Structures are given as structure tokens and as C-alpha cells.
Amino acid sequence: MLFPLYWMVNASFQTNQQLARRSPHWLPWGGTLSGYRDALSQQGGHLLASLVIAAGATLLTLAVAAPAAYALALLRTAGGRTLLSVLLVVQLVPGIVMANALYRIFASAGILDSAPALILADATLAVPFAVLILRAFMTTGIPRSVLEAASLDGAGTVGAFCRIVLPMSRNALITSGLFAFLFAWGDFLFATTLNLNSTTWKPITVGLYDYIGAGTNTTSWNSVMATAVISSLPAALLLVIAQRHVAAGLVGGAVKD
């Protein structure tokens, strides 16, 4: 795993002439930053589009998943077990099936080739997973006695959710949000199915695919590798920053005090 990452970074600093040699250069001696200049100038718009889409999908996922998990975990919701079973089954649906169904829906709504289409599609994929994570944490990580005490103090259902459940579920929210961001950031299927004609909202996954497939860029491998490195940085930084919260969020719902 580390060797391909090292070679990708190493190749991004080498010139195309160095990359074309039979014997590889293990260190980019006499390298260049031209690949990164080309990547930022040609793929900067796609990176920005991916950031907007991934951030929008993350916010939408948490806005839907957090109240749903609260209702399933801590409220006596009618049909809760049935809904939970449906969420589990949804995880087994192939992505291409969802993409075809969403294409018809979005075409009827007139939102194809737009940022809202990709945000809704990515959130559709991430919401069931986020609900399952948040429900598992809320079921075992939030004592009902705390909610009962809040109710005696006059807090309603919404008040308890906003002032008690959400702060106590911080780690689970960060974990769910991180996975939702990664789902949207790495999406290729929805981006190619629902965004065929748009150049403004083309994410970096499709931009990199087009970049490799364009006949004029197949010889500029340092630019391709530089684009791959830049596109990997947001996900890598988020994983490093949120590592402690992710570990706590995943383990928090596994043990009941």
C-alpha cells in the first residue's frame, strides 16, 4: 500500500524524460514542479467542484441521519424495526441500480448536470450507513436517564436532541460525516451517470479520468501523478485529523455500560 503511494508522489516530481527511462529514479533528483503547476491550472476547477459536492453531501447526510438515528434509538417510533431492516437491505443494492433510478427521478425534476443532483445522489448512498452508525452509538452511548432528567427540566423532544443528544454524539457525528465526505469525494459512478453534459460541476474523479484519456495528456505523466497526489490530500488530511474521533465513534456504540 505504501509503495504505490510513494511511487505516485515520487513520479509527480520527476520530469517526463526521467519517467520514460528504463531504470526508475527512486528519488526525484533534478525534479520539477511543472506537474503540480499543470494540475492546479487544469484541474483546479474540478477540485473545487469536488469540495463543494462532498461538503454539501456531508451536511445533507448529517441533517437527515442524525434525527433519524435519534428517533430509531431513543424514541418509541412506530415501525422502527422495519425501517432499520430496510436500511440494512439498502446497503446491498448495487450502485448502478441506484444511479439508473436516480437518473429518471432527476431528469423528471430537471436537475441533471448540476451540483444538487450529485449532492443528493451521494447523500442517498451515505445516509443509510450514517443512520446505522449513529443509531448504534445513541442506543448504547446515551443513557435514557439523561433524557428523562432533561424532560423533568422541561426540555422537549427537539430540545433534548439539540442540547443533549447532539453534543454527546460528537464522535459518532464526526465519524459519519467523514465517511459521507469520503463517499462523495471518491464517487465516480454518480458523477458519470448524472453529470454527463456539465463541465462546471465535474468532480476530480471524472476530471482525472478525462485527463488520462485525453490524447494530448497521455505523455504528461508527472501532471497526472501530481493531480492524483493533490486529489488524495483532502481525504488523507481529514483521516489524520479525525482519527481519534473516528476510533471513539466506532467503538462507542459497541460496548454498553
PDB file of C-alpha atoms in Angstrom:
ATOM      1  CA  MET A   1       0.000   0.000   0.000  1.00  0.00           C
ATOM      2  CA  LEU A   2       2.776   2.437   0.934  1.00  0.00           C
ATOM      3  CA  PHE A   3       4.923   1.625  -2.098  1.00  0.00           C
ATOM      4  CA  PRO A   4       2.328   2.736  -4.705  1.00  0.00           C
ATOM      5  CA  LEU A   5       1.743   5.936  -2.704  1.00  0.00           C
ATOM      6  CA  TYR A   6       5.481   6.608  -2.535  1.00  0.00           C
ATOM      7  CA  TRP A   7       5.895   5.985  -6.255  1.00  0.00           C
ATOM      8  CA  MET A   8       2.959   8.274  -7.059  1.00  0.00           C
ATOM      9  CA  VAL A   9       4.475  11.130  -5.052  1.00  0.00           C
ATOM     10  CA  ASN A  10       7.951  10.426  -6.415  1.00  0.00           C
ATOM     11  CA  ALA A  11       6.738  10.372 -10.021  1.00  0.00           C
ATOM     12  CA  SER A  12       4.850  13.646  -9.567  1.00  0.00           C
ATOM     13  CA  PHE A  13       8.170  15.488  -9.014  1.00  0.00           C
ATOM     14  CA  GLN A  14      10.058  13.881 -11.895  1.00  0.00           C
ATOM     15  CA  THR A  15      10.236  15.155 -15.441  1.00  0.00           C
ATOM     16  CA  ASN A  16       8.606  13.205 -18.237  1.00  0.00           C
ATOM     17  CA  GLN A  17      12.052  12.355 -19.583  1.00  0.00           C
ATOM     18  CA  GLN A  18      13.019  10.786 -16.240  1.00  0.00           C
ATOM     19  CA  LEU A  19       9.788   8.789 -16.125  1.00  0.00           C
ATOM     20  CA  ALA A  20      10.415   7.471 -19.650  1.00  0.00           C
ATOM     21  CA  ARG A  21      13.745   5.894 -18.741  1.00  0.00           C
ATOM     22  CA  ARG A  22      14.016   2.128 -18.391  1.00  0.00           C
ATOM     23  CA  SER A  23      15.648   2.319 -14.950  1.00  0.00           C
ATOM     24  CA  PRO A  24      13.412   4.132 -12.441  1.00  0.00           C
ATOM     25  CA  HIS A  25      14.593   7.031 -10.302  1.00  0.00           C
ATOM     26  CA  TRP A  26      13.828   6.203  -6.675  1.00  0.00           C
ATOM     27  CA  LEU A  27      14.335   9.834  -5.669  1.00  0.00           C
ATOM     28  CA  PRO A  28      13.299  12.857  -7.757  1.00  0.00           C
ATOM     29  CA  TRP A  29      16.809  14.282  -8.206  1.00  0.00           C
ATOM     30  CA  GLY A  30      16.692  17.195 -10.605  1.00  0.00           C
ATOM     31  CA  GLY A  31      12.926  17.092 -10.469  1.00  0.00           C
ATOM     32  CA  THR A  32      10.338  19.705 -11.357  1.00  0.00           C
ATOM     33  CA  LEU A  33       7.139  21.276 -10.056  1.00  0.00           C
ATOM     34  CA  SER A  34       5.680  21.647 -13.543  1.00  0.00           C
ATOM     35  CA  GLY A  35       3.350  18.717 -12.925  1.00  0.00           C
ATOM     36  CA  TYR A  36       1.771  20.498  -9.980  1.00  0.00           C
ATOM     37  CA  ARG A  37       1.503  23.756 -11.895  1.00  0.00           C
ATOM     38  CA  ASP A  38      -0.270  21.957 -14.728  1.00  0.00           C
ATOM     39  CA  ALA A  39      -2.503  20.056 -12.294  1.00  0.00           C
ATOM     40  CA  LEU A  40      -3.642  23.195 -10.475  1.00  0.00           C
ATOM     41  CA  SER A  41      -4.207  25.159 -13.679  1.00  0.00           C
ATOM     42  CA  GLN A  42      -6.072  22.382 -15.491  1.00  0.00           C
ATOM     43  CA  GLN A  43      -7.754  20.520 -12.622  1.00  0.00           C
ATOM     44  CA  GLY A  44      -8.285  23.274 -10.055  1.00  0.00           C
ATOM     45  CA  GLY A  45     -11.921  23.739 -11.062  1.00  0.00           C
ATOM     46  CA  HIS A  46     -12.621  20.035 -10.688  1.00  0.00           C
ATOM     47  CA  LEU A  47     -11.042  20.030  -7.221  1.00  0.00           C
ATOM     48  CA  LEU A  48     -13.233  22.946  -6.169  1.00  0.00           C
ATOM     49  CA  ALA A  49     -16.313  21.185  -7.563  1.00  0.00           C
ATOM     50  CA  SER A  50     -15.448  18.038  -5.590  1.00  0.00           C
ATOM     51  CA  LEU A  51     -15.045  20.060  -2.381  1.00  0.00           C
ATOM     52  CA  VAL A  52     -18.434  21.742  -2.827  1.00  0.00           C
ATOM     53  CA  ILE A  53     -20.191  18.473  -3.675  1.00  0.00           C
ATOM     54  CA  ALA A  54     -18.551  16.487  -0.866  1.00  0.00           C
ATOM     55  CA  ALA A  55     -19.210  19.206   1.725  1.00  0.00           C
ATOM     56  CA  GLY A  56     -22.842  19.538   0.607  1.00  0.00           C
ATOM     57  CA  ALA A  57     -23.381  15.787   0.696  1.00  0.00           C
ATOM     58  CA  THR A  58     -21.841  15.592   4.177  1.00  0.00           C
ATOM     59  CA  LEU A  59     -24.059  18.331   5.586  1.00  0.00           C
ATOM     60  CA  LEU A  60     -27.181  16.840   3.995  1.00  0.00           C
ATOM     61  CA  THR A  61     -26.294  13.358   5.263  1.00  0.00           C
ATOM     62  CA  LEU A  62     -25.882  14.532   8.853  1.00  0.00           C
ATOM     63  CA  ALA A  63     -29.027  16.678   8.672  1.00  0.00           C
ATOM     64  CA  VAL A  64     -31.083  13.619   7.695  1.00  0.00           C
ATOM     65  CA  ALA A  65     -29.245  10.839   9.531  1.00  0.00           C
ATOM     66  CA  ALA A  66     -28.938  12.430  12.981  1.00  0.00           C
ATOM     67  CA  PRO A  67     -32.696  12.954  13.599  1.00  0.00           C
ATOM     68  CA  ALA A  68     -33.491   9.561  12.046  1.00  0.00           C
ATOM     69  CA  ALA A  69     -30.984   7.793  14.302  1.00  0.00           C
ATOM     70  CA  TYR A  70     -32.347   9.686  17.317  1.00  0.00           C
ATOM     71  CA  ALA A  71     -35.877   8.525  16.539  1.00  0.00           C
ATOM     72  CA  LEU A  72     -34.791   4.909  15.991  1.00  0.00           C
ATOM     73  CA  ALA A  73     -32.542   4.721  19.050  1.00  0.00           C
ATOM     74  CA  LEU A  74     -34.195   6.772  21.771  1.00  0.00           C
ATOM     75  CA  LEU A  75     -37.806   7.333  20.802  1.00  0.00           C
ATOM     76  CA  ARG A  76     -40.577   4.810  20.551  1.00  0.00           C
ATOM     77  CA  THR A  77     -41.023   5.137  16.809  1.00  0.00           C
ATOM     78  CA  ALA A  78     -43.692   3.042  15.123  1.00  0.00           C
ATOM     79  CA  GLY A  79     -42.165   0.764  12.510  1.00  0.00           C
ATOM     80  CA  GLY A  80     -38.647   1.392  13.743  1.00  0.00           C
ATOM     81  CA  ARG A  81     -37.505  -2.209  13.335  1.00  0.00           C
ATOM     82  CA  THR A  82     -38.936  -2.363   9.833  1.00  0.00           C
ATOM     83  CA  LEU A  83     -37.155   0.852   8.846  1.00  0.00           C
ATOM     84  CA  LEU A  84     -33.915  -0.481  10.299  1.00  0.00           C
ATOM     85  CA  SER A  85     -34.254  -3.637   8.210  1.00  0.00           C
ATOM     86  CA  VAL A  86     -34.871  -1.523   5.120  1.00  0.00           C
ATOM     87  CA  LEU A  87     -31.697   0.463   5.797  1.00  0.00           C
ATOM     88  CA  LEU A  88     -29.713  -2.749   6.058  1.00  0.00           C
ATOM     89  CA  VAL A  89     -31.151  -4.047   2.775  1.00  0.00           C
ATOM     90  CA  VAL A  90     -30.417  -0.742   1.025  1.00  0.00           C
ATOM     91  CA  GLN A  91     -26.710  -1.298   1.705  1.00  0.00           C
ATOM     92  CA  LEU A  92     -26.875  -4.348  -0.574  1.00  0.00           C
ATOM     93  CA  VAL A  93     -28.345  -2.513  -3.589  1.00  0.00           C
ATOM     94  CA  PRO A  94     -25.716  -2.139  -6.367  1.00  0.00           C
ATOM     95  CA  GLY A  95     -24.714   1.427  -7.091  1.00  0.00           C
ATOM     96  CA  ILE A  96     -25.576   1.173 -10.791  1.00  0.00           C
ATOM     97  CA  VAL A  97     -29.173   0.310  -9.883  1.00  0.00           C
ATOM     98  CA  MET A  98     -29.413   3.409  -7.700  1.00  0.00           C
ATOM     99  CA  ALA A  99     -27.792   5.526 -10.409  1.00  0.00           C
ATOM    100  CA  ASN A 100     -30.327   4.424 -13.039  1.00  0.00           C
ATOM    101  CA  ALA A 101     -33.257   5.086 -10.691  1.00  0.00           C
ATOM    102  CA  LEU A 102     -31.916   8.497  -9.678  1.00  0.00           C
ATOM    103  CA  TYR A 103     -31.316   9.419 -13.317  1.00  0.00           C
ATOM    104  CA  ARG A 104     -35.031   9.056 -14.074  1.00  0.00           C
ATOM    105  CA  ILE A 105     -36.030  10.980 -10.964  1.00  0.00           C
ATOM    106  CA  PHE A 106     -33.589  13.828 -11.528  1.00  0.00           C
ATOM    107  CA  ALA A 107     -34.439  14.028 -15.228  1.00  0.00           C
ATOM    108  CA  SER A 108     -38.095  14.486 -14.326  1.00  0.00           C
ATOM    109  CA  ALA A 109     -37.139  17.150 -11.770  1.00  0.00           C
ATOM    110  CA  GLY A 110     -34.854  18.904 -14.255  1.00  0.00           C
ATOM    111  CA  ILE A 111     -31.754  18.886 -12.044  1.00  0.00           C
ATOM    112  CA  LEU A 112     -29.420  16.683 -14.089  1.00  0.00           C
ATOM    113  CA  ASP A 113     -25.905  18.037 -14.734  1.00  0.00           C
ATOM    114  CA  SER A 114     -25.939  20.148 -11.578  1.00  0.00           C
ATOM    115  CA  ALA A 115     -24.377  20.211  -8.127  1.00  0.00           C
ATOM    116  CA  PRO A 116     -27.693  19.437  -6.324  1.00  0.00           C
ATOM    117  CA  ALA A 117     -28.028  16.222  -8.344  1.00  0.00           C
ATOM    118  CA  LEU A 118     -24.627  14.933  -7.244  1.00  0.00           C
ATOM    119  CA  ILE A 119     -25.111  16.112  -3.654  1.00  0.00           C
ATOM    120  CA  LEU A 120     -28.474  14.328  -3.395  1.00  0.00           C
ATOM    121  CA  ALA A 121     -27.105  11.180  -5.043  1.00  0.00           C
ATOM    122  CA  ASP A 122     -24.051  10.966  -2.781  1.00  0.00           C
ATOM    123  CA  ALA A 123     -26.192  11.669   0.289  1.00  0.00           C
ATOM    124  CA  THR A 124     -28.582   8.907  -0.774  1.00  0.00           C
ATOM    125  CA  LEU A 125     -25.677   6.495  -0.622  1.00  0.00           C
ATOM    126  CA  ALA A 126     -24.291   7.811   2.675  1.00  0.00           C
ATOM    127  CA  VAL A 127     -27.468   8.339   4.739  1.00  0.00           C
ATOM    128  CA  PRO A 128     -28.270   4.653   5.484  1.00  0.00           C
ATOM    129  CA  PHE A 129     -24.703   3.991   6.603  1.00  0.00           C
ATOM    130  CA  ALA A 130     -24.673   7.127   8.772  1.00  0.00           C
ATOM    131  CA  VAL A 131     -28.005   6.235  10.373  1.00  0.00           C
ATOM    132  CA  LEU A 132     -26.702   2.803  11.343  1.00  0.00           C
ATOM    133  CA  ILE A 133     -23.537   4.245  12.902  1.00  0.00           C
ATOM    134  CA  LEU A 134     -25.374   6.989  14.797  1.00  0.00           C
ATOM    135  CA  ARG A 135     -28.128   4.674  15.990  1.00  0.00           C
ATOM    136  CA  ALA A 136     -25.606   2.169  17.344  1.00  0.00           C
ATOM    137  CA  PHE A 137     -23.857   4.925  19.278  1.00  0.00           C
ATOM    138  CA  MET A 138     -27.027   6.561  20.606  1.00  0.00           C
ATOM    139  CA  THR A 139     -28.515   3.252  21.706  1.00  0.00           C
ATOM    140  CA  THR A 140     -25.591   2.341  23.948  1.00  0.00           C
ATOM    141  CA  GLY A 141     -23.766   5.623  24.474  1.00  0.00           C
ATOM    142  CA  ILE A 142     -26.574   7.889  25.692  1.00  0.00           C
ATOM    143  CA  PRO A 143     -28.300   6.797  28.945  1.00  0.00           C
ATOM    144  CA  ARG A 144     -32.045   7.204  28.957  1.00  0.00           C
ATOM    145  CA  SER A 145     -31.774   8.632  32.446  1.00  0.00           C
ATOM    146  CA  VAL A 146     -30.140  11.723  30.960  1.00  0.00           C
ATOM    147  CA  LEU A 147     -33.103  12.256  28.635  1.00  0.00           C
ATOM    148  CA  GLU A 148     -35.533  11.641  31.475  1.00  0.00           C
ATOM    149  CA  ALA A 149     -33.741  14.261  33.585  1.00  0.00           C
ATOM    150  CA  ALA A 150     -33.895  16.702  30.676  1.00  0.00           C
ATOM    151  CA  SER A 151     -37.611  16.012  30.310  1.00  0.00           C
ATOM    152  CA  LEU A 152     -38.168  16.800  34.005  1.00  0.00           C
ATOM    153  CA  ASP A 153     -36.316  20.078  33.466  1.00  0.00           C
ATOM    154  CA  GLY A 154     -38.778  20.986  30.730  1.00  0.00           C
ATOM    155  CA  ALA A 155     -36.810  20.037  27.638  1.00  0.00           C
ATOM    156  CA  GLY A 156     -38.949  18.698  24.825  1.00  0.00           C
ATOM    157  CA  THR A 157     -38.012  16.134  22.218  1.00  0.00           C
ATOM    158  CA  VAL A 158     -36.350  18.684  19.950  1.00  0.00           C
ATOM    159  CA  GLY A 159     -34.675  20.477  22.836  1.00  0.00           C
ATOM    160  CA  ALA A 160     -33.205  17.259  24.218  1.00  0.00           C
ATOM    161  CA  PHE A 161     -31.976  16.349  20.751  1.00  0.00           C
ATOM    162  CA  CYS A 162     -30.252  19.681  20.169  1.00  0.00           C
ATOM    163  CA  ARG A 163     -28.851  20.332  23.655  1.00  0.00           C
ATOM    164  CA  ILE A 164     -28.031  16.803  24.861  1.00  0.00           C
ATOM    165  CA  VAL A 165     -28.002  14.142  22.143  1.00  0.00           C
ATOM    166  CA  LEU A 166     -26.012  16.039  19.528  1.00  0.00           C
ATOM    167  CA  PRO A 167     -23.200  17.180  21.879  1.00  0.00           C
ATOM    168  CA  MET A 168     -22.889  13.694  23.380  1.00  0.00           C
ATOM    169  CA  SER A 169     -22.799  12.155  19.880  1.00  0.00           C
ATOM    170  CA  ARG A 170     -19.956  14.357  18.659  1.00  0.00           C
ATOM    171  CA  ASN A 171     -17.568  11.484  17.886  1.00  0.00           C
ATOM    172  CA  ALA A 172     -20.241   9.497  16.056  1.00  0.00           C
ATOM    173  CA  LEU A 173     -21.239  12.594  14.067  1.00  0.00           C
ATOM    174  CA  ILE A 174     -17.628  13.215  13.045  1.00  0.00           C
ATOM    175  CA  THR A 175     -17.271   9.558  12.035  1.00  0.00           C
ATOM    176  CA  SER A 176     -20.459   9.576   9.977  1.00  0.00           C
ATOM    177  CA  GLY A 177     -19.583  12.898   8.390  1.00  0.00           C
ATOM    178  CA  LEU A 178     -16.105  11.695   7.484  1.00  0.00           C
ATOM    179  CA  PHE A 179     -17.414   8.577   5.762  1.00  0.00           C
ATOM    180  CA  ALA A 180     -20.041  10.639   3.928  1.00  0.00           C
ATOM    181  CA  PHE A 181     -17.322  13.024   2.731  1.00  0.00           C
ATOM    182  CA  LEU A 182     -15.144  10.153   1.549  1.00  0.00           C
ATOM    183  CA  PHE A 183     -18.081   8.530  -0.270  1.00  0.00           C
ATOM    184  CA  ALA A 184     -18.779  11.773  -2.130  1.00  0.00           C
ATOM    185  CA  TRP A 185     -15.122  12.658  -2.718  1.00  0.00           C
ATOM    186  CA  GLY A 186     -14.345   9.304  -4.339  1.00  0.00           C
ATOM    187  CA  ASP A 187     -17.593   8.969  -6.281  1.00  0.00           C
ATOM    188  CA  PHE A 188     -17.220   8.161  -9.951  1.00  0.00           C
ATOM    189  CA  LEU A 189     -20.395   6.260 -10.804  1.00  0.00           C
ATOM    190  CA  PHE A 190     -22.905   9.001  -9.981  1.00  0.00           C
ATOM    191  CA  ALA A 191     -20.618  11.670 -11.441  1.00  0.00           C
ATOM    192  CA  THR A 192     -20.520   9.934 -14.828  1.00  0.00           C
ATOM    193  CA  THR A 193     -24.199   8.917 -14.833  1.00  0.00           C
ATOM    194  CA  LEU A 194     -25.896  12.087 -13.575  1.00  0.00           C
ATOM    195  CA  ASN A 195     -23.426  14.681 -14.836  1.00  0.00           C
ATOM    196  CA  LEU A 196     -22.788  13.789 -18.461  1.00  0.00           C
ATOM    197  CA  ASN A 197     -23.043  17.242 -20.015  1.00  0.00           C
ATOM    198  CA  SER A 198     -21.821  19.575 -17.292  1.00  0.00           C
ATOM    199  CA  THR A 199     -18.267  20.909 -17.260  1.00  0.00           C
ATOM    200  CA  THR A 200     -18.798  23.281 -14.310  1.00  0.00           C
ATOM    201  CA  TRP A 201     -19.628  20.567 -11.763  1.00  0.00           C
ATOM    202  CA  LYS A 202     -17.325  17.818 -12.975  1.00  0.00           C
ATOM    203  CA  PRO A 203     -15.595  16.333  -9.882  1.00  0.00           C
ATOM    204  CA  ILE A 204     -11.924  15.476  -9.716  1.00  0.00           C
ATOM    205  CA  THR A 205     -12.521  11.737 -10.231  1.00  0.00           C
ATOM    206  CA  VAL A 206     -14.019  12.396 -13.655  1.00  0.00           C
ATOM    207  CA  GLY A 207     -11.504  15.158 -14.354  1.00  0.00           C
ATOM    208  CA  LEU A 208      -8.620  12.794 -13.684  1.00  0.00           C
ATOM    209  CA  TYR A 209     -10.232  10.108 -15.851  1.00  0.00           C
ATOM    210  CA  ASP A 210     -10.637  12.567 -18.723  1.00  0.00           C
ATOM    211  CA  TYR A 211      -7.130  13.859 -18.142  1.00  0.00           C
ATOM    212  CA  ILE A 212      -5.639  10.394 -18.594  1.00  0.00           C
ATOM    213  CA  GLY A 213      -7.896   9.583 -21.527  1.00  0.00           C
ATOM    214  CA  ALA A 214      -7.165  12.774 -23.464  1.00  0.00           C
ATOM    215  CA  GLY A 215      -4.676  12.086 -26.212  1.00  0.00           C
ATOM    216  CA  THR A 216      -2.663  15.235 -25.500  1.00  0.00           C
ATOM    217  CA  ASN A 217      -2.040  14.332 -21.862  1.00  0.00           C
ATOM    218  CA  THR A 218      -1.067  10.675 -22.002  1.00  0.00           C
ATOM    219  CA  THR A 219       2.623  11.631 -22.192  1.00  0.00           C
ATOM    220  CA  SER A 220       2.461  14.111 -19.289  1.00  0.00           C
ATOM    221  CA  TRP A 221       2.542  11.521 -16.522  1.00  0.00           C
ATOM    222  CA  ASN A 222       4.097  13.841 -13.952  1.00  0.00           C
ATOM    223  CA  SER A 223       0.998  16.058 -14.286  1.00  0.00           C
ATOM    224  CA  VAL A 224      -1.265  13.023 -13.940  1.00  0.00           C
ATOM    225  CA  MET A 225       0.563  11.877 -10.819  1.00  0.00           C
ATOM    226  CA  ALA A 226       0.539  15.397  -9.391  1.00  0.00           C
ATOM    227  CA  THR A 227      -3.216  15.546  -9.911  1.00  0.00           C
ATOM    228  CA  ALA A 228      -3.597  12.207  -8.127  1.00  0.00           C
ATOM    229  CA  VAL A 229      -1.497  13.445  -5.194  1.00  0.00           C
ATOM    230  CA  ILE A 230      -3.469  16.690  -4.872  1.00  0.00           C
ATOM    231  CA  SER A 231      -6.796  14.862  -5.069  1.00  0.00           C
ATOM    232  CA  SER A 232      -5.677  12.500  -2.300  1.00  0.00           C
ATOM    233  CA  LEU A 233      -4.656  15.238   0.119  1.00  0.00           C
ATOM    234  CA  PRO A 234      -8.106  16.325   1.456  1.00  0.00           C
ATOM    235  CA  ALA A 235      -9.133  12.772   2.309  1.00  0.00           C
ATOM    236  CA  ALA A 236      -5.746  11.986   3.853  1.00  0.00           C
ATOM    237  CA  LEU A 237      -5.722  15.154   5.963  1.00  0.00           C
ATOM    238  CA  LEU A 238      -9.247  14.556   7.222  1.00  0.00           C
ATOM    239  CA  LEU A 239      -8.389  10.975   8.178  1.00  0.00           C
ATOM    240  CA  VAL A 240      -5.342  12.134  10.131  1.00  0.00           C
ATOM    241  CA  ILE A 241      -7.139  14.998  11.882  1.00  0.00           C
ATOM    242  CA  ALA A 242     -10.268  12.987  12.765  1.00  0.00           C
ATOM    243  CA  GLN A 243      -8.545   9.694  13.572  1.00  0.00           C
ATOM    244  CA  ARG A 244      -9.145   9.929  17.330  1.00  0.00           C
ATOM    245  CA  HIS A 245     -12.810  10.863  16.893  1.00  0.00           C
ATOM    246  CA  VAL A 246     -13.361   8.084  14.341  1.00  0.00           C
ATOM    247  CA  ALA A 247     -11.931   5.450  16.688  1.00  0.00           C
ATOM    248  CA  ALA A 248     -14.106   6.702  19.551  1.00  0.00           C
ATOM    249  CA  GLY A 249     -17.183   6.927  17.352  1.00  0.00           C
ATOM    250  CA  LEU A 250     -16.863   3.385  16.024  1.00  0.00           C
ATOM    251  CA  VAL A 251     -16.078   1.812  19.414  1.00  0.00           C
ATOM    252  CA  GLY A 252     -18.554   3.926  21.359  1.00  0.00           C
ATOM    253  CA  GLY A 253     -21.530   2.019  20.005  1.00  0.00           C
ATOM    254  CA  ALA A 254     -20.032  -1.403  20.572  1.00  0.00           C
ATOM    255  CA  VAL A 255     -19.982  -1.569  24.385  1.00  0.00           C
ATOM    256  CA  LYS A 256     -22.825  -0.802  26.734  1.00  0.00           C
ATOM    257  CA  ASP A 257     -22.035   0.394  30.244  1.00  0.00           C
TER     258      ASP A 257
END
